[in-house]
CSV table of C-alpha atoms in Angstrom, one decimal:
chain,number,residue,atom,x,y,z
A,1,MET,CA,5.5,36.5,-28.5
A,2,LYS,CA,6.5,35.1,-25.1
A,3,LEU,CA,3.6,33.5,-23.2
A,4,LEU,CA,3.9,32.3,-19.6
A,5,ARG,CA,1.9,31.4,-16.5
A,6,TYR,CA,2.4,33.1,-13.2
A,7,GLY,CA,1.1,32.6,-9.6
A,8,ALA,CA,1.0,30.0,-6.9
A,9,PRO,CA,1.3,26.3,-7.9
A,10,GLY,CA,-2.1,25.1,-9.2
A,11,GLN,CA,-3.4,28.6,-9.4
A,12,GLU,CA,-1.4,30.0,-12.3
A,13,LYS,CA,-2.8,32.7,-14.5
A,14,PRO,CA,-1.9,33.3,-18.2
A,15,GLY,CA,0.5,36.1,-19.0
A,16,LEU,CA,2.5,37.7,-21.8
A,17,LEU,CA,6.0,39.1,-21.5
A,18,ASP,CA,6.2,42.5,-23.2
A,19,SER,CA,9.2,44.2,-24.8
A,20,THR,CA,10.1,45.9,-21.5
A,21,HIS,CA,10.2,42.5,-19.7
A,22,THR,CA,7.0,43.4,-17.9
A,23,ILE,CA,4.5,40.5,-17.4
A,24,ARG,CA,1.0,41.4,-18.7
A,25,ASP,CA,-2.1,39.6,-17.4
A,26,LEU,CA,-3.9,37.7,-20.1
A,27,SER,CA,-6.6,36.2,-17.9
A,28,GLY,CA,-9.2,38.6,-19.4
A,29,VAL,CA,-8.4,37.2,-22.9
A,30,ILE,CA,-7.7,33.5,-22.4
A,31,ASP,CA,-8.3,31.1,-19.5
A,32,ASP,CA,-4.8,29.5,-19.7
A,33,VAL,CA,-1.8,29.0,-21.9
A,34,ALA,CA,-3.3,25.6,-22.8
A,35,GLY,CA,-5.4,23.7,-25.3
A,36,ALA,CA,-7.3,25.7,-27.8
A,37,ALA,CA,-5.4,28.9,-26.8
A,38,LEU,CA,-2.4,27.4,-28.6
A,39,LEU,CA,-4.1,26.9,-31.9
A,40,PRO,CA,-2.6,29.0,-34.8
A,41,GLU,CA,-5.7,31.2,-35.0
A,42,SER,CA,-5.7,31.8,-31.2
A,43,LEU,CA,-2.1,32.8,-31.3
A,44,ASN,CA,-2.7,35.2,-34.2
A,45,ARG,CA,-5.4,36.9,-32.1
A,46,LEU,CA,-3.1,37.3,-29.2
A,47,ARG,CA,-0.4,38.8,-31.5
A,48,GLY,CA,-3.0,41.5,-32.4
A,49,ILE,CA,-3.3,42.7,-28.8
A,50,ASP,CA,-1.3,45.8,-27.7
A,51,PRO,CA,0.4,44.6,-24.6
A,52,LYS,CA,0.1,48.1,-23.1
A,53,THR,CA,-3.7,47.6,-22.9
A,54,LEU,CA,-3.2,44.6,-20.6
A,55,PRO,CA,-2.8,44.9,-16.8
A,56,ALA,CA,0.8,44.8,-15.6
A,57,VAL,CA,1.6,42.0,-13.1
A,58,PRO,CA,3.5,43.1,-9.9
A,59,ALA,CA,7.1,42.1,-9.9
A,60,GLY,CA,8.1,39.1,-7.9
A,61,GLU,CA,5.3,36.7,-8.9
A,62,ARG,CA,6.3,33.1,-9.2
A,63,ILE,CA,6.7,31.9,-12.8
A,64,GLY,CA,4.9,28.5,-13.3
A,65,PRO,CA,5.3,26.0,-16.1
A,66,CYS,CA,4.7,27.8,-19.4
A,67,VAL,CA,2.0,25.3,-20.6
A,68,GLY,CA,-1.1,24.3,-18.6
A,69,ARG,CA,-3.2,21.2,-18.8
A,70,ILE,CA,-0.5,19.3,-20.6
A,71,GLY,CA,-1.9,16.2,-22.3
A,72,LYS,CA,1.4,14.3,-23.0
A,73,PHE,CA,5.0,14.9,-21.9
A,74,ILE,CA,7.0,13.0,-24.5
A,75,CYS,CA,10.8,12.8,-24.4
A,76,ILE,CA,13.4,11.8,-27.0
A,77,GLY,CA,16.5,10.1,-25.7
A,78,LEU,CA,20.1,9.9,-27.1
A,79,ASN,CA,19.3,12.6,-29.7
A,80,TYR,CA,22.9,14.0,-29.8
A,81,ALA,CA,25.6,11.6,-31.1
A,82,ASP,CA,28.2,12.9,-28.6
A,83,HIS,CA,25.7,12.4,-25.7
A,84,ALA,CA,25.1,8.8,-26.8
A,85,ALA,CA,28.8,8.3,-26.9
A,86,GLU,CA,29.3,9.7,-23.3
A,87,SER,CA,26.5,7.4,-22.2
A,88,GLY,CA,28.2,4.4,-23.8
A,89,LEU,CA,25.3,3.7,-26.0
A,90,PRO,CA,25.0,3.4,-29.8
A,91,VAL,CA,23.5,6.2,-32.0
A,92,PRO,CA,19.9,5.1,-32.4
A,93,ALA,CA,18.5,4.3,-35.8
A,94,GLU,CA,15.1,5.8,-34.8
A,95,PRO,CA,14.2,8.2,-32.1
A,96,VAL,CA,14.2,6.8,-28.6
A,97,VAL,CA,10.8,7.7,-27.1
A,98,PHE,CA,9.9,7.7,-23.4
A,99,ASN,CA,7.5,9.7,-21.1
A,100,LYS,CA,7.6,11.9,-18.1
A,101,TRP,CA,4.6,11.7,-15.8
A,102,LEU,CA,2.7,15.0,-15.6
A,103,SER,CA,3.3,15.1,-11.9
A,104,ALA,CA,6.9,15.8,-12.8
A,105,VAL,CA,6.0,19.2,-14.2
A,106,VAL,CA,7.1,22.3,-12.2
A,107,GLY,CA,8.0,25.9,-12.8
A,108,PRO,CA,11.4,26.9,-14.2
A,109,ASN,CA,12.7,28.1,-10.9
A,110,ASP,CA,10.9,25.7,-8.5
A,111,ASP,CA,13.0,23.4,-6.3
A,112,VAL,CA,14.0,20.0,-7.7
A,113,ARG,CA,13.6,17.3,-5.1
A,114,ILE,CA,16.2,14.5,-4.9
A,115,PRO,CA,14.3,11.3,-4.4
A,116,ARG,CA,14.8,9.4,-1.2
A,117,GLY,CA,17.7,7.0,-1.5
A,118,SER,CA,18.8,8.5,-4.8
A,119,LYS,CA,22.5,8.5,-5.5
A,120,LYS,CA,22.5,9.3,-9.2
A,121,THR,CA,20.2,12.3,-9.9
A,122,ASP,CA,21.4,14.0,-13.1
A,123,TRP,CA,20.7,17.1,-15.2
A,124,GLU,CA,19.8,17.5,-18.9
A,125,VAL,CA,19.1,20.9,-20.6
A,126,GLU,CA,16.7,20.3,-23.6
A,127,LEU,CA,14.8,22.2,-26.2
A,128,GLY,CA,11.1,21.8,-25.6
A,129,VAL,CA,8.5,21.8,-28.4
A,130,VAL,CA,4.9,22.7,-27.7
A,131,ILE,CA,2.2,21.4,-30.1
A,132,GLY,CA,-0.3,24.0,-31.4
A,133,LYS,CA,-2.2,22.4,-34.2
A,134,GLY,CA,-2.9,18.7,-33.5
A,135,GLY,CA,-2.6,15.9,-36.0
A,136,VAL,CA,-1.7,12.4,-36.8
A,137,TYR,CA,0.5,11.0,-39.7
A,138,ILE,CA,2.0,14.5,-40.1
A,139,ASP,CA,4.3,14.9,-43.1
A,140,GLU,CA,7.7,16.0,-42.1
A,141,ALA,CA,7.5,18.9,-44.6
A,142,ASP,CA,4.4,20.2,-42.7
A,143,ALA,CA,5.5,19.3,-39.2
A,144,LEU,CA,6.6,22.8,-38.0
A,145,ASP,CA,3.2,24.1,-38.9
A,146,HIS,CA,1.9,22.0,-36.0
A,147,VAL,CA,4.3,23.7,-33.5
A,148,ALA,CA,3.0,26.5,-31.3
A,149,GLY,CA,6.4,27.4,-29.9
A,150,TYR,CA,9.5,26.4,-27.9
A,151,CYS,CA,10.7,26.5,-24.4
A,152,VAL,CA,13.5,25.4,-22.0
A,153,ILE,CA,13.2,22.0,-20.3
A,154,ASN,CA,15.4,20.4,-17.6
A,155,ASP,CA,15.0,16.6,-18.1
A,156,VAL,CA,16.1,15.8,-14.6
A,157,SER,CA,16.9,12.0,-14.4
A,158,GLU,CA,17.7,9.4,-11.8
A,159,ARG,CA,20.2,7.2,-13.6
A,160,GLU,CA,20.0,4.2,-11.2
A,161,TYR,CA,16.3,4.1,-11.5
A,162,GLN,CA,16.5,4.7,-15.3
A,163,ILE,CA,19.2,2.1,-16.2
A,164,GLU,CA,19.9,-0.3,-13.4
A,165,ARG,CA,16.5,-1.2,-11.9
A,166,GLY,CA,15.0,-3.0,-14.9
A,167,GLY,CA,12.0,-2.1,-17.1
A,168,THR,CA,11.7,1.1,-19.1
A,169,TRP,CA,13.5,4.4,-18.5
A,170,ASP,CA,10.3,6.1,-17.3
A,171,LYS,CA,10.7,5.5,-13.6
A,172,GLY,CA,14.0,7.3,-13.6
A,173,LYS,CA,12.6,10.2,-15.6
A,174,GLY,CA,9.2,11.0,-14.1
A,175,CYS,CA,9.9,11.6,-10.4
A,176,ASP,CA,8.1,14.6,-8.9
A,177,THR,CA,9.8,17.9,-9.9
A,178,PHE,CA,11.9,16.2,-12.6
A,179,GLY,CA,10.3,18.4,-15.4
A,180,PRO,CA,10.9,22.1,-15.0
A,181,ILE,CA,9.3,23.9,-18.0
A,182,GLY,CA,9.7,27.5,-19.0
A,183,PRO,CA,10.0,30.4,-18.2
A,184,TRP,CA,8.3,31.3,-21.5
A,185,LEU,CA,6.7,29.6,-24.4
A,186,VAL,CA,8.3,31.5,-27.3
A,187,THR,CA,6.1,31.3,-30.3
A,188,LYS,CA,7.6,29.8,-33.4
A,189,ASP,CA,7.6,33.1,-35.4
A,190,GLU,CA,10.3,34.3,-33.0
A,191,VAL,CA,12.4,31.1,-33.6
A,192,PRO,CA,13.2,31.1,-37.3
A,193,ASP,CA,15.3,27.9,-37.1
A,194,PRO,CA,15.0,25.6,-34.0
A,195,GLN,CA,18.1,23.8,-35.3
A,196,HIS,CA,20.5,26.7,-34.6
A,197,LEU,CA,20.1,27.4,-30.9
A,198,SER,CA,22.8,27.3,-28.3
A,199,LEU,CA,22.0,25.6,-25.0
A,200,TRP,CA,23.9,25.3,-21.8
A,201,LEU,CA,23.7,24.2,-18.1
A,202,GLU,CA,25.7,25.0,-15.0
A,203,VAL,CA,25.8,23.5,-11.5
A,204,ASP,CA,27.0,25.8,-8.7
A,205,GLY,CA,28.4,28.1,-11.4
A,206,LYS,CA,30.4,25.4,-13.2
A,207,ARG,CA,29.5,25.0,-16.9
A,208,TYR,CA,28.9,21.3,-17.7
A,209,GLN,CA,26.8,21.5,-20.9
A,210,ASN,CA,27.5,23.8,-23.8
A,211,GLY,CA,25.9,22.6,-27.0
A,212,SER,CA,23.8,23.5,-30.0
A,213,THR,CA,20.6,22.0,-31.4
A,214,SER,CA,22.4,21.9,-34.8
A,215,THR,CA,24.0,18.7,-33.7
A,216,MET,CA,20.7,16.8,-33.1
A,217,ILE,CA,20.5,13.4,-34.8
A,218,PHE,CA,16.8,13.8,-35.4
A,219,ASN,CA,15.6,17.4,-36.0
A,220,VAL,CA,12.4,18.9,-34.6
A,221,ALA,CA,10.4,18.4,-37.8
A,222,HIS,CA,11.4,14.7,-38.0
A,223,ILE,CA,10.5,14.2,-34.3
A,224,VAL,CA,7.0,15.7,-34.7
A,225,SER,CA,6.3,13.7,-37.8
A,226,TYR,CA,7.7,10.5,-36.3
A,227,LEU,CA,5.7,10.7,-33.1
A,228,SER,CA,2.5,11.3,-35.0
A,229,ARG,CA,2.8,7.9,-36.6
A,230,PHE,CA,2.3,6.3,-33.1
A,231,MET,CA,-0.1,8.7,-31.4
A,232,SER,CA,-2.2,11.7,-32.3
A,233,LEU,CA,-0.6,15.0,-31.2
A,234,GLN,CA,-2.8,17.5,-29.6
A,235,PRO,CA,-2.6,21.2,-28.6
A,236,GLY,CA,-0.5,21.6,-25.5
A,237,ASP,CA,1.4,18.3,-25.8
A,238,VAL,CA,5.1,18.9,-24.9
A,239,ILE,CA,8.0,17.2,-26.5
A,240,SER,CA,11.5,17.3,-25.0
A,241,THR,CA,14.0,16.7,-27.8
A,242,GLY,CA,17.2,15.4,-26.1
A,243,THR,CA,20.3,16.8,-24.5
A,244,PRO,CA,23.8,17.6,-25.7
A,245,PRO,CA,26.9,16.1,-23.9
A,246,GLY,CA,28.0,17.1,-20.4
A,247,VAL,CA,25.5,15.3,-18.2
A,248,GLY,CA,26.8,14.1,-14.9
A,249,MET,CA,26.7,10.4,-15.8
A,250,GLY,CA,29.2,11.0,-18.6
A,251,ILE,CA,31.9,12.9,-16.7
A,252,LYS,CA,35.3,11.2,-16.6
A,253,PRO,CA,37.0,9.7,-14.7
A,254,GLU,CA,34.1,9.7,-12.2
A,255,PRO,CA,30.5,10.6,-12.8
A,256,VAL,CA,29.1,13.7,-10.9
A,257,TYR,CA,25.6,13.7,-9.5
A,258,LEU,CA,23.4,16.2,-7.8
A,259,ARG,CA,22.9,16.4,-4.1
A,260,ALA,CA,20.7,18.6,-1.9
A,261,GLY,CA,21.8,22.2,-1.6
A,262,GLN,CA,23.1,22.8,-5.1
A,263,THR,CA,21.9,25.2,-7.8
A,264,MET,CA,21.3,24.4,-11.4
A,265,ARG,CA,21.2,27.2,-13.9
A,266,LEU,CA,20.4,26.5,-17.6
A,267,GLY,CA,19.2,28.3,-20.7
A,268,ILE,CA,18.6,28.2,-24.5
A,269,GLU,CA,19.4,31.1,-26.8
A,270,GLY,CA,16.3,33.3,-27.2
A,271,LEU,CA,14.1,31.1,-24.9
A,272,GLY,CA,15.2,32.3,-21.5
A,273,GLU,CA,16.8,30.7,-18.4
A,274,GLN,CA,15.9,28.5,-15.5
A,275,GLN,CA,17.4,28.2,-12.0
A,276,GLN,CA,16.6,25.4,-9.6
A,277,ARG,CA,17.7,24.6,-6.1
A,278,THR,CA,18.0,20.9,-5.2
A,279,VAL,CA,16.4,19.8,-2.0
A,280,ASP,CA,15.9,16.4,-0.3
A,281,ALA,CA,12.4,14.9,-1.0
């Protein structure tokens, strides 16, 4: 099942993508793809609905972030050994955890704004994990039972702000528009193994990232369990699980960074694609 949100920013309605790639309106069934609607029993009820009985949404509607009312946007850094190497950093012994501010969240095809004065805005295609059943101190063996589904995330990053300006990574990760999410939330029953998905990213048609979640250092189950030791996880929390190599910062002999007027295109096997235009803030 592919759940989504469509409509103008801040006015998104819940929807479902049917087998013919038609968006069906779910607003008569749930108020949003958020909170309690992501619990296992709620998703089971949605699976029982014949999509043909739902109103079709006219083509051309904007696709918004696939999760509404996100409580936490948690990110894992350096979770692919080859990405750690290209960043000149050691492979971490435990997951590196940071946050994106919720004001970073945008739709999968919305513009990405290059911050004023930025010289090192970068791209990162990542597998997103959306929590369905909340919990704390979750056993790794049970961790995937707490997942509602998966999505594509572009963890846009300003490297100077992140690395060279002191303090934590967060100020280089959470700028407005730095968190495109979607297009769909693909429920976990359609993703038998989140550790065998190909993911890729292009800028202006040039392929920079081409990886697989099979090379993660810490897999999805471990990440969910690990995070639950430090915070309760709740329905609608979003976890971005790290990026494979090929980010602009790691390109040799000279790094390559984004500038206004470019187009990023990225996707994950079975989870859909995003496309963003870069603009000046």
